[in-house]
């Protein structure tokens, strides 16, 4: 069986050290169905992971936004999406009044430095802290130093469970982004097959089963 390696910059609960995260299992199964042994590796430097996928050191990238081929021309997007990423407001025992960016103007907010979706929408916000990482952001919230934190839904729920705290999320989310796999153009012949395989997984219930055991349980 041929082997390929896709990279990402995202960890728990999407990828885990024992390859049982949501994206780990989705990628493994989607490619297994077309005769490929695939795995996902994690880079601490997310930008480097895309460079390596583009030049062919790795075979592709997982859980990435649409449009990367403009900057990384050797990457070809698998058109069937992996999932929607929800970007939400989290709080502890505070009322989240709206899903509108502007209604948080008077609140103290924290988010991770470099997350463009938040930076671009909060340029004029008066009380914002940008943290180095997720743990620092959560520590600010549990200490009462900020009212809200902004994060991706499933990573937020996973971290709250690790910390054994209860958090509330805004509904609907502030923003959604479709997330995809990309393959280096040397594997262009696998694009349609991988898309069809992923679509089949959604139709036959496999996708939902993986979702339930890796992400869905975090809401309970």
Short mmCIF file of C-alpha atoms in Angstrom, two decimals:
data_model
loop_
_atom_site.label_atom_id
_atom_site.label_comp_id
_atom_site.label_asym_id
_atom_site.label_seq_id
_atom_site.Cartn_x
_atom_site.Cartn_y
_atom_site.Cartn_z
CA UNK A 1 0.00 0.00 0.00
CA UNK A 2 1.34 3.43 -0.96
CA UNK A 3 1.92 5.88 1.87
CA UNK A 4 1.39 9.63 2.13
CA UNK A 5 1.91 12.16 4.91
CA UNK A 6 -0.27 15.23 5.39
CA UNK A 7 0.73 17.93 7.84
CA UNK A 8 -1.12 20.42 9.99
CA UNK A 9 -0.41 22.96 12.72
CA UNK A 10 -3.37 21.98 14.91
CA UNK A 11 -3.34 19.62 17.89
CA UNK A 12 -5.99 18.24 20.25
CA UNK A 13 -8.70 17.31 19.68
CA UNK A 14 -8.12 17.31 15.91
CA UNK A 15 -4.81 15.47 16.10
CA UNK A 16 -3.40 13.49 19.00
CA UNK A 17 -0.08 11.87 19.85
CA UNK A 18 -1.56 8.41 19.23
CA UNK A 19 -3.21 9.38 15.91
CA UNK A 20 -6.79 9.13 17.20
CA UNK A 21 -7.94 12.74 16.78
CA UNK A 22 -10.78 13.75 14.46
CA UNK A 23 -8.57 14.72 11.52
CA UNK A 24 -6.23 11.77 12.14
CA UNK A 25 -9.08 9.30 11.75
CA UNK A 26 -10.87 11.07 8.90
CA UNK A 27 -7.69 11.27 6.82
CA UNK A 28 -6.71 7.68 7.59
CA UNK A 29 -10.10 6.30 6.56
CA UNK A 30 -10.60 8.50 3.50
CA UNK A 31 -7.31 7.37 2.00
CA UNK A 32 -7.57 3.76 3.20
CA UNK A 33 -10.64 3.43 1.02
CA UNK A 34 -8.60 4.31 -2.06
CA UNK A 35 -5.67 2.08 -1.16
CA UNK A 36 -3.41 4.64 0.50
CA UNK A 37 -1.86 4.48 3.97
CA UNK A 38 -2.12 8.10 5.16
CA UNK A 39 -1.17 9.80 8.39
CA UNK A 40 -1.14 13.34 9.74
CA UNK A 41 1.91 14.92 11.37
CA UNK A 42 1.89 18.13 13.40
CA UNK A 43 4.21 21.10 13.05
CA UNK A 44 4.59 23.67 15.81
CA UNK A 45 5.28 26.21 13.09
CA UNK A 46 2.10 26.26 10.99
CA UNK A 47 3.65 28.39 8.23
CA UNK A 48 6.55 25.96 7.83
CA UNK A 49 4.13 23.08 7.42
CA UNK A 50 2.61 24.73 4.35
CA UNK A 51 6.02 25.46 2.87
CA UNK A 52 7.02 21.82 3.28
CA UNK A 53 3.78 20.60 1.72
CA UNK A 54 4.24 23.01 -1.19
CA UNK A 55 7.79 21.90 -1.98
CA UNK A 56 6.93 18.22 -1.58
CA UNK A 57 8.75 17.32 1.64
CA UNK A 58 5.31 16.31 2.89
CA UNK A 59 2.56 15.09 0.58
CA UNK A 60 -0.07 17.62 1.55
CA UNK A 61 -1.79 19.61 4.27
CA UNK A 62 -4.92 18.99 6.32
CA UNK A 63 -7.49 21.29 7.92
CA UNK A 64 -6.72 24.38 5.88
CA UNK A 65 -8.83 27.23 4.52
CA UNK A 66 -9.83 27.64 0.89
CA UNK A 67 -7.55 29.60 -1.43
CA UNK A 68 -4.09 28.48 -0.29
CA UNK A 69 -3.11 27.63 -3.86
CA UNK A 70 -2.75 31.36 -4.56
CA UNK A 71 0.28 31.51 -2.27
CA UNK A 72 1.33 27.86 -2.54
CA UNK A 73 0.89 26.97 -6.23
CA UNK A 74 2.01 23.36 -5.85
CA UNK A 75 -0.91 22.57 -3.53
CA UNK A 76 -4.17 21.29 -5.00
CA UNK A 77 -7.31 21.41 -2.86
CA UNK A 78 -9.46 18.33 -2.34
CA UNK A 79 -12.86 19.92 -3.06
CA UNK A 80 -14.88 17.94 -0.50
CA UNK A 81 -14.56 19.86 2.77
CA UNK A 82 -13.26 18.23 5.93
CA UNK A 83 -15.46 20.32 8.22
CA UNK A 84 -16.61 23.79 9.19
CA UNK A 85 -14.53 25.54 11.83
CA UNK A 86 -16.68 27.58 14.19
CA UNK A 87 -15.10 30.62 15.85
CA UNK A 88 -16.96 31.44 19.04
CA UNK A 89 -17.00 33.65 22.11
CA UNK A 90 -16.39 31.75 25.35
CA UNK A 91 -17.16 32.94 28.85
CA UNK A 92 -17.51 31.69 32.41
CA UNK A 93 -20.80 32.68 34.03
CA UNK A 94 -21.26 35.75 31.84
CA UNK A 95 -24.09 36.41 29.44
CA UNK A 96 -23.03 36.42 25.80
CA UNK A 97 -25.49 38.83 24.31
CA UNK A 98 -24.89 38.52 20.59
CA UNK A 99 -23.01 36.92 17.73
CA UNK A 100 -22.14 40.38 16.41
CA UNK A 101 -18.57 41.65 16.70
CA UNK A 102 -19.67 45.20 17.54
CA UNK A 103 -21.70 44.28 20.62
CA UNK A 104 -18.51 43.28 22.45
CA UNK A 105 -17.12 46.83 22.28
CA UNK A 106 -17.25 47.38 26.04
CA UNK A 107 -16.01 43.91 27.02
CA UNK A 108 -12.51 42.83 27.96
CA UNK A 109 -11.47 40.27 25.36
CA UNK A 110 -8.53 37.92 24.82
CA UNK A 111 -7.49 35.87 21.82
CA UNK A 112 -4.31 34.21 20.59
CA UNK A 113 -1.89 36.47 18.76
CA UNK A 114 -1.79 35.75 15.05
CA UNK A 115 -5.37 34.56 14.65
CA UNK A 116 -6.25 36.76 11.69
CA UNK A 117 -10.00 36.21 11.83
CA UNK A 118 -10.09 37.93 15.22
CA UNK A 119 -7.47 40.57 14.49
CA UNK A 120 -9.23 41.65 11.32
CA UNK A 121 -12.59 42.09 13.02
CA UNK A 122 -11.40 43.75 16.23
CA UNK A 123 -8.97 46.37 14.96
CA UNK A 124 -10.70 49.17 16.87
CA UNK A 125 -11.64 47.25 19.99
CA UNK A 126 -10.63 49.20 23.10
CA UNK A 127 -9.81 46.40 25.56
CA UNK A 128 -8.08 43.47 23.90
CA UNK A 129 -5.29 41.19 25.08
CA UNK A 130 -3.41 39.00 22.61
CA UNK A 131 -1.93 35.93 24.28
CA UNK A 132 0.94 33.65 23.31
CA UNK A 133 -1.16 30.50 23.52
CA UNK A 134 -4.52 29.04 24.48
CA UNK A 135 -3.60 28.22 28.06
CA UNK A 136 -2.62 31.81 28.79
CA UNK A 137 -5.92 32.95 27.33
CA UNK A 138 -7.93 30.53 29.47
CA UNK A 139 -5.97 31.51 32.58
CA UNK A 140 -6.94 35.16 32.03
CA UNK A 141 -10.59 34.16 31.82
CA UNK A 142 -10.58 31.93 34.90
CA UNK A 143 -8.81 34.68 36.87
CA UNK A 144 -11.52 37.17 35.86
CA UNK A 145 -9.07 39.43 34.03
CA UNK A 146 -11.09 39.26 30.81
CA UNK A 147 -14.81 38.87 30.20
CA UNK A 148 -14.61 36.77 27.05
CA UNK A 149 -12.11 34.77 25.04
CA UNK A 150 -12.33 34.09 21.32
CA UNK A 151 -11.41 30.65 20.04
CA UNK A 152 -12.26 27.76 17.75
CA UNK A 153 -15.16 25.73 19.15
CA UNK A 154 -13.70 22.24 19.58
CA UNK A 155 -10.27 23.25 20.79
CA UNK A 156 -11.99 25.43 23.38
CA UNK A 157 -14.25 22.65 24.64
CA UNK A 158 -11.33 20.22 24.77
CA UNK A 159 -9.19 22.60 26.84
CA UNK A 160 -12.05 23.39 29.20
CA UNK A 161 -12.47 19.67 29.83
CA UNK A 162 -8.76 19.28 30.54
CA UNK A 163 -8.99 22.16 33.02
CA UNK A 164 -12.24 20.79 34.49
CA UNK A 165 -14.10 24.08 34.05
CA UNK A 166 -17.50 24.85 32.56
CA UNK A 167 -17.63 27.43 29.78
CA UNK A 168 -20.42 28.91 27.70
CA UNK A 169 -20.18 29.49 23.95
CA UNK A 170 -21.94 32.03 21.77
CA UNK A 171 -24.57 30.62 19.42
CA UNK A 172 -24.52 31.02 16.51
CA UNK A 173 -20.74 31.39 16.17
CA UNK A 174 -19.11 34.68 15.30
CA UNK A 175 -17.76 33.18 12.09
CA UNK A 176 -17.48 29.92 10.17
CA UNK A 177 -14.77 28.74 7.80
CA UNK A 178 -14.80 25.71 5.55
CA UNK A 179 -11.68 23.60 6.05
CA UNK A 180 -10.08 21.34 3.46
CA UNK A 181 -7.25 18.95 2.64
CA UNK A 182 -4.61 19.84 0.07
CA UNK A 183 -2.29 17.50 -1.81
CA UNK A 184 0.97 18.36 -3.49
CA UNK A 185 0.46 18.45 -7.27
CA UNK A 186 2.56 15.29 -7.64
CA UNK A 187 -0.50 13.52 -6.19
CA UNK A 188 -3.02 15.30 -8.43
CA UNK A 189 -4.32 11.93 -9.57
CA UNK A 190 -5.65 11.28 -6.06
CA UNK A 191 -7.69 14.48 -5.75
CA UNK A 192 -10.97 13.24 -7.23
CA UNK A 193 -10.64 9.86 -5.52
CA UNK A 194 -10.02 11.43 -2.11
CA UNK A 195 -12.98 13.78 -2.54
CA UNK A 196 -15.26 10.91 -3.51
CA UNK A 197 -14.04 8.80 -0.59
CA UNK A 198 -14.68 11.59 1.91
CA UNK A 199 -18.14 12.19 0.45
CA UNK A 200 -18.89 8.48 0.74
CA UNK A 201 -17.86 8.54 4.41
CA UNK A 202 -20.38 11.30 5.05
CA UNK A 203 -23.12 9.34 3.28
CA UNK A 204 -22.56 5.98 4.96
CA UNK A 205 -22.31 7.29 8.54
CA UNK A 206 -18.58 6.76 9.04
CA UNK A 207 -17.87 10.49 9.19
CA UNK A 208 -20.55 11.04 11.84
CA UNK A 209 -19.29 8.12 13.93
CA UNK A 210 -15.77 9.54 13.96
CA UNK A 211 -17.13 13.00 14.78
CA UNK A 212 -19.19 11.69 17.68
CA UNK A 213 -16.33 9.87 19.37
CA UNK A 214 -13.66 12.53 18.85
CA UNK A 215 -15.51 15.87 18.98
CA UNK A 216 -19.21 15.43 19.67
CA UNK A 217 -18.68 13.98 23.15
CA UNK A 218 -17.06 17.24 24.24
CA UNK A 219 -20.46 18.95 24.30
CA UNK A 220 -21.85 16.53 26.90
#
